[in-house]
PDB file of C-alpha atoms in Angstrom:
ATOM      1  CA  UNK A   1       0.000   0.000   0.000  1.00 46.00           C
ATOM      2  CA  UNK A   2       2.427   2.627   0.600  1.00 49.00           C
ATOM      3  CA  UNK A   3       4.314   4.202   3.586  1.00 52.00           C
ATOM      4  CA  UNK A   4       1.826   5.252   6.609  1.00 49.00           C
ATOM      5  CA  UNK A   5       1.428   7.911   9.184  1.00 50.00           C
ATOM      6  CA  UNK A   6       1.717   6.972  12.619  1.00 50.00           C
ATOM      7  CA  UNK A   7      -1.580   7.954  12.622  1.00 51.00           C
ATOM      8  CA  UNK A   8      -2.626   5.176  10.000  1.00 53.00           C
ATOM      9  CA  UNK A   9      -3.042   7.919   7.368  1.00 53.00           C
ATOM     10  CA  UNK A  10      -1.023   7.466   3.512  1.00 52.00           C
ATOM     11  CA  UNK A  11       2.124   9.483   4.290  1.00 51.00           C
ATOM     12  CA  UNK A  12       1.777  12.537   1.959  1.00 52.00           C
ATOM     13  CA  UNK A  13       4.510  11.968  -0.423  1.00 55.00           C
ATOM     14  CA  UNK A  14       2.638   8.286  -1.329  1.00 70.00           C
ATOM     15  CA  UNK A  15      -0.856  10.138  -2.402  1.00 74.00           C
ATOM     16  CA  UNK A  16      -1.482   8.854  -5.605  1.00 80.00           C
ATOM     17  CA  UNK A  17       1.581   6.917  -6.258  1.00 84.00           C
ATOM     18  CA  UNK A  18       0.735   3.800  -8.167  1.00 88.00           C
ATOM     19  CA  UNK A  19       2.198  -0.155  -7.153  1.00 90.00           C
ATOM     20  CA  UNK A  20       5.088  -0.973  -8.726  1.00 91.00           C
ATOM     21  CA  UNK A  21       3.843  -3.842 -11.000  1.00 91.00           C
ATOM     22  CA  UNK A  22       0.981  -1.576 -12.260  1.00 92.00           C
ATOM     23  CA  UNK A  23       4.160   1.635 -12.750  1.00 91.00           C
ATOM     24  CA  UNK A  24       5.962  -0.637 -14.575  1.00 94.00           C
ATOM     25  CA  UNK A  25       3.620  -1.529 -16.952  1.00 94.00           C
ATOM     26  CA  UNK A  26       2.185   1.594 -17.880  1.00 94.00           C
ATOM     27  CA  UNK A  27       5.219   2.946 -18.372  1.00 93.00           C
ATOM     28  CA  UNK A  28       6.306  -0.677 -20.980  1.00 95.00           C
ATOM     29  CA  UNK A  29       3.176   0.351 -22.656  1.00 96.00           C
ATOM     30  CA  UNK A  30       3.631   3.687 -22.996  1.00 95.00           C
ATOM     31  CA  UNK A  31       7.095   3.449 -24.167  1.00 95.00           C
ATOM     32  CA  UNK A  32       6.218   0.705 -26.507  1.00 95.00           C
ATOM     33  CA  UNK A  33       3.817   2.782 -28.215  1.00 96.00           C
ATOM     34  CA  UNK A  34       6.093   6.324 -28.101  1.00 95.00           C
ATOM     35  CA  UNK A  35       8.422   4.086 -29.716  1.00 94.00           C
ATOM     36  CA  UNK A  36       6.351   2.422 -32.243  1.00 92.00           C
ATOM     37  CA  UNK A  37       4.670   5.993 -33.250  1.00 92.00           C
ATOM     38  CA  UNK A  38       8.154   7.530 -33.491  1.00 91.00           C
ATOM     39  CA  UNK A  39       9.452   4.851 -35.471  1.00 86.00           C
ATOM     40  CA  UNK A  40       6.278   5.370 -37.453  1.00 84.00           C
ATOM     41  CA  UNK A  41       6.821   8.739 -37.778  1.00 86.00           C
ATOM     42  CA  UNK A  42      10.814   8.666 -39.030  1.00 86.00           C
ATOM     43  CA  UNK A  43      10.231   5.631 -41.360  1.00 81.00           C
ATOM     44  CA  UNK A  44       6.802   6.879 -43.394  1.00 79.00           C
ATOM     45  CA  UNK A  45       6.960  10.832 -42.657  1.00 79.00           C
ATOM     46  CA  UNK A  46      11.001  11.660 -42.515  1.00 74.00           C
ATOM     47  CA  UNK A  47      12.480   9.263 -45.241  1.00 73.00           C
ATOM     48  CA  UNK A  48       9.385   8.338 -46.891  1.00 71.00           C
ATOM     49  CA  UNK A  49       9.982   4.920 -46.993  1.00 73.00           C
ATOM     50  CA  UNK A  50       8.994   1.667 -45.066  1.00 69.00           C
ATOM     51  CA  UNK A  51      10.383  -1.731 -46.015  1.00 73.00           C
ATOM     52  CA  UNK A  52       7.899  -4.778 -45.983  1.00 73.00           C
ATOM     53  CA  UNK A  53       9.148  -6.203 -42.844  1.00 70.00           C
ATOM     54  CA  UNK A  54       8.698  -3.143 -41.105  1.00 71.00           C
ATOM     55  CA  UNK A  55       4.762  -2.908 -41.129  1.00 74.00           C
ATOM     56  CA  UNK A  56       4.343  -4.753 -38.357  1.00 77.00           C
ATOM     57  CA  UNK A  57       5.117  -1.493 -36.280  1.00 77.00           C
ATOM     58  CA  UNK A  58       1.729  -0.457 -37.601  1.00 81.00           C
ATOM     59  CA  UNK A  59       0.579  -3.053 -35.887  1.00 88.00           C
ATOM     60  CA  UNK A  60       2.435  -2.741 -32.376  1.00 90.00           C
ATOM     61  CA  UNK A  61       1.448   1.284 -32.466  1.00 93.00           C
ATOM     62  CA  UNK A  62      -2.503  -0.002 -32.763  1.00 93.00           C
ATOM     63  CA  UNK A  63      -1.906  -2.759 -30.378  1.00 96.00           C
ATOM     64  CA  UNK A  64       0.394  -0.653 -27.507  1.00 96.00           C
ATOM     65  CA  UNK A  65      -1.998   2.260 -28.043  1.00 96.00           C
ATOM     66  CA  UNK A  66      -5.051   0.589 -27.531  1.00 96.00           C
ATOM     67  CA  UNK A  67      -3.643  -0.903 -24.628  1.00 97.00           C
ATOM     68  CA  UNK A  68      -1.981   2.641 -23.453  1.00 96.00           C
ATOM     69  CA  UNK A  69      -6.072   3.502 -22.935  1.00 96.00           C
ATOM     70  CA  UNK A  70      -6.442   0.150 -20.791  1.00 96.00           C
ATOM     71  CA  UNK A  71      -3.323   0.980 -18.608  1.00 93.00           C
ATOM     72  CA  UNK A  72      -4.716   4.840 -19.093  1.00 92.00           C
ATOM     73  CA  UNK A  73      -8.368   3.854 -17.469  1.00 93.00           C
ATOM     74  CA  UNK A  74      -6.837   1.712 -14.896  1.00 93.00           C
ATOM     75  CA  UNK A  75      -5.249   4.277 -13.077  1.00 92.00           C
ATOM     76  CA  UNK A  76      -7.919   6.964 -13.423  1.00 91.00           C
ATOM     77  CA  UNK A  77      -9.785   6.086  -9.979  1.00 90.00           C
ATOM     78  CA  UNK A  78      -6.637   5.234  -7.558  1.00 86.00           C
ATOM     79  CA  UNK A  79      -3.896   8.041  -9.326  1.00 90.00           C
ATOM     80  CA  UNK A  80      -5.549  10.868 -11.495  1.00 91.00           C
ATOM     81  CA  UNK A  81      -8.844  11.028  -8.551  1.00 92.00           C
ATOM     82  CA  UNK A  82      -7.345  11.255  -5.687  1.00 92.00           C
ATOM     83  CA  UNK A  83      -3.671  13.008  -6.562  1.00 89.00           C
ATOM     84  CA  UNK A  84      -6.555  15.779  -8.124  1.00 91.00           C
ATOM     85  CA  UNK A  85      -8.252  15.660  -4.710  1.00 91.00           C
ATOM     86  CA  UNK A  86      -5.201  16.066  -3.018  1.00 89.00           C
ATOM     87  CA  UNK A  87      -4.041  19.303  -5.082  1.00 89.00           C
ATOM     88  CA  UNK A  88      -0.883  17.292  -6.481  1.00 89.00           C
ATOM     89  CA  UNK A  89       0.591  17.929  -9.650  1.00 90.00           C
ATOM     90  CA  UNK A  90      -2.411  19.443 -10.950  1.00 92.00           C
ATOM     91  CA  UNK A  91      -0.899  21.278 -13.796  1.00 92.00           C
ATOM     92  CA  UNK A  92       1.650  18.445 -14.911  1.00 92.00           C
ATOM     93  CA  UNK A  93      -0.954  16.133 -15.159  1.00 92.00           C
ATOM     94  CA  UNK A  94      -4.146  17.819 -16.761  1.00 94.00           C
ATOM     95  CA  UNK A  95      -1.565  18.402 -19.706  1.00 95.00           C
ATOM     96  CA  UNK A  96      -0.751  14.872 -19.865  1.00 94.00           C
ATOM     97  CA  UNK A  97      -4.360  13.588 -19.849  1.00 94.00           C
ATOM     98  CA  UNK A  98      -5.329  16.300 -22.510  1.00 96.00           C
ATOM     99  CA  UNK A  99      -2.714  15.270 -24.729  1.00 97.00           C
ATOM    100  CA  UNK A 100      -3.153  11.883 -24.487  1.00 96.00           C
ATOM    101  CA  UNK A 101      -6.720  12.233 -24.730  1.00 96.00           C
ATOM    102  CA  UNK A 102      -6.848  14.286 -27.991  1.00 98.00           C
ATOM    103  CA  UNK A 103      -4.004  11.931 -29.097  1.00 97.00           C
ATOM    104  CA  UNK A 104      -6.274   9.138 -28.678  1.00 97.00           C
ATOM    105  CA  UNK A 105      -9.077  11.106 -30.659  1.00 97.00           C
ATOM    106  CA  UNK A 106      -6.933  12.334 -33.716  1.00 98.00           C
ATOM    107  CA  UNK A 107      -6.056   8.025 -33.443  1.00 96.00           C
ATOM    108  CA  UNK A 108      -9.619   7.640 -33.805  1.00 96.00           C
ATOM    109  CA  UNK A 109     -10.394   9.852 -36.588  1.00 97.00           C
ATOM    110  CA  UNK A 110      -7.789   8.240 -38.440  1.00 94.00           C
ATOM    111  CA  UNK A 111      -8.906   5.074 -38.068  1.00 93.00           C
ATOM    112  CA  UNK A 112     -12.810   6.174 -39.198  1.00 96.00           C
ATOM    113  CA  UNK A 113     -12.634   9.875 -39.724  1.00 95.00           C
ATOM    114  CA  UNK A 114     -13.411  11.435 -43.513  1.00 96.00           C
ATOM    115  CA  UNK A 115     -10.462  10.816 -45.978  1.00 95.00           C
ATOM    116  CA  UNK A 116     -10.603  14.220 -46.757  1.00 97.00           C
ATOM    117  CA  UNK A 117      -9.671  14.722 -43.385  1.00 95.00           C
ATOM    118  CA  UNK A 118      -6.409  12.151 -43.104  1.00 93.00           C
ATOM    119  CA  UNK A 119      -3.916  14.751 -43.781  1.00 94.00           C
ATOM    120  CA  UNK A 120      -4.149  17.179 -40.807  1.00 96.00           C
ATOM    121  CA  UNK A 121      -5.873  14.816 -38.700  1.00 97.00           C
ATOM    122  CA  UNK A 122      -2.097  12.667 -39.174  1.00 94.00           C
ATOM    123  CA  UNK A 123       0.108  15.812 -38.645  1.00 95.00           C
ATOM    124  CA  UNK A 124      -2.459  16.465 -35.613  1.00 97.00           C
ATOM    125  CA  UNK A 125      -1.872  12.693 -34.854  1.00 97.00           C
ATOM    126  CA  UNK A 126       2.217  13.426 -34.800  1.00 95.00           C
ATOM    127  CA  UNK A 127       2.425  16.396 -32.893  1.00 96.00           C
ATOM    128  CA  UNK A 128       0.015  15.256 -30.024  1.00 97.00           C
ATOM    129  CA  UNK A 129       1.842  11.771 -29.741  1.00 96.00           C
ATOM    130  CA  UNK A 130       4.768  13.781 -29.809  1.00 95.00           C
ATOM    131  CA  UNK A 131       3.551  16.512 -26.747  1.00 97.00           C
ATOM    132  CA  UNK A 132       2.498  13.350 -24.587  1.00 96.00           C
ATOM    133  CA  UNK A 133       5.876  11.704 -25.009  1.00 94.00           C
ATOM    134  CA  UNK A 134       7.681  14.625 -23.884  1.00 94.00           C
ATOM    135  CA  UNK A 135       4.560  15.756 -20.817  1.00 95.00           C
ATOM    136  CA  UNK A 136       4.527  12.628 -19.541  1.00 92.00           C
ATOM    137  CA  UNK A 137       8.289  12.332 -18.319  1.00 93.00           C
ATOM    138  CA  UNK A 138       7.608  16.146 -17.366  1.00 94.00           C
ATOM    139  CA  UNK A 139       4.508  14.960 -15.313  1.00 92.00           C
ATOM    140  CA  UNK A 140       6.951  12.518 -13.430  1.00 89.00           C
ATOM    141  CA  UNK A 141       9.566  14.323 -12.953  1.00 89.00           C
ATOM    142  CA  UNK A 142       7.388  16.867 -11.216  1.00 89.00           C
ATOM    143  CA  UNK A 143       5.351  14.739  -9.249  1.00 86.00           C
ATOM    144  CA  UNK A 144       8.698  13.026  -7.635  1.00 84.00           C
ATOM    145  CA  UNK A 145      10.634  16.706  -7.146  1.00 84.00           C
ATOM    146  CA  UNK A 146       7.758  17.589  -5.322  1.00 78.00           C
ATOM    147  CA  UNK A 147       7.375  14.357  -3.469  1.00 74.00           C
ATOM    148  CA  UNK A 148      10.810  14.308  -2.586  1.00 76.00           C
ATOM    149  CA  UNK A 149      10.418  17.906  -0.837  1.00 77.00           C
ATOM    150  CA  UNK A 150       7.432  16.894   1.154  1.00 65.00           C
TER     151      UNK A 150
END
């Protein structure tokens, strides 16, 4: 559960702070589909060019992001409820969820959305995937600085 009060009580730098087995994967998800997108990204966008065995990454961005919305959903009532409660790394965090949710939206519209649409909703698709990657390391490194000075 966490480190405790003498008074029974979560200590205050523990509010929020996820077990270790469910931490780890969230962030092997999460990684696993940054690092599928990006590699997305550099093959298809940058050098225009994808070779045959290389689809599968398709695959493992569709696969890790649908399960990035599992992992997402499983920490919404023990992490994102009651670190918002607590008034703890507010900011950090309400830019990581919008990101991520839009991401998951522009992922959406790509996957049903008009075809006249593909082209921005992609670049859209990009830069979002992009933000989360870099707010979500920003979101942790926040939330430990400040639990390390409580």
């Amino acid at each position: 559960m966490g480190a405790l009060t003498r008074h029974g009580r979560p200590h205050a730098s523990r509010i929020g702070r996820l077990p270790r087995w469910q931490r780890r994967s969230l962030y092997g998800v999460l990684g696993l589909c940054a690092a599928s997108g990006v590699g997305w990204f550099l093959l298809l966008d940058a050098w225009h060019r994808l070779p045959p065995q290389l689809t599968a990454w398709w695959i493992v961005h569709g696969l890790t992001g649908a399960l990035s919305l599992v992992a997402l959903g499983s920490v919404l009532p023990h992490h994102v409820v009651v670190a918002w409660k607590a008034r703890r790394n507010r900011a950090a965090g309400a830019c990581a969820l919008s990101l991520f949710a839009a991401a998951a939206l522009t992922a959406l519209a790509l996957l049903y959305g008009a075809e006249e649409w593909r082209d921005g909703v992609h670049v859209a698709h990009v830069a979002l995937g992009l933000a989360v990657t870099a707010a979500l390391p920003w979101h942790l490194w926040r939330g430990r600085r400040r639990a390390r000075s409580a």
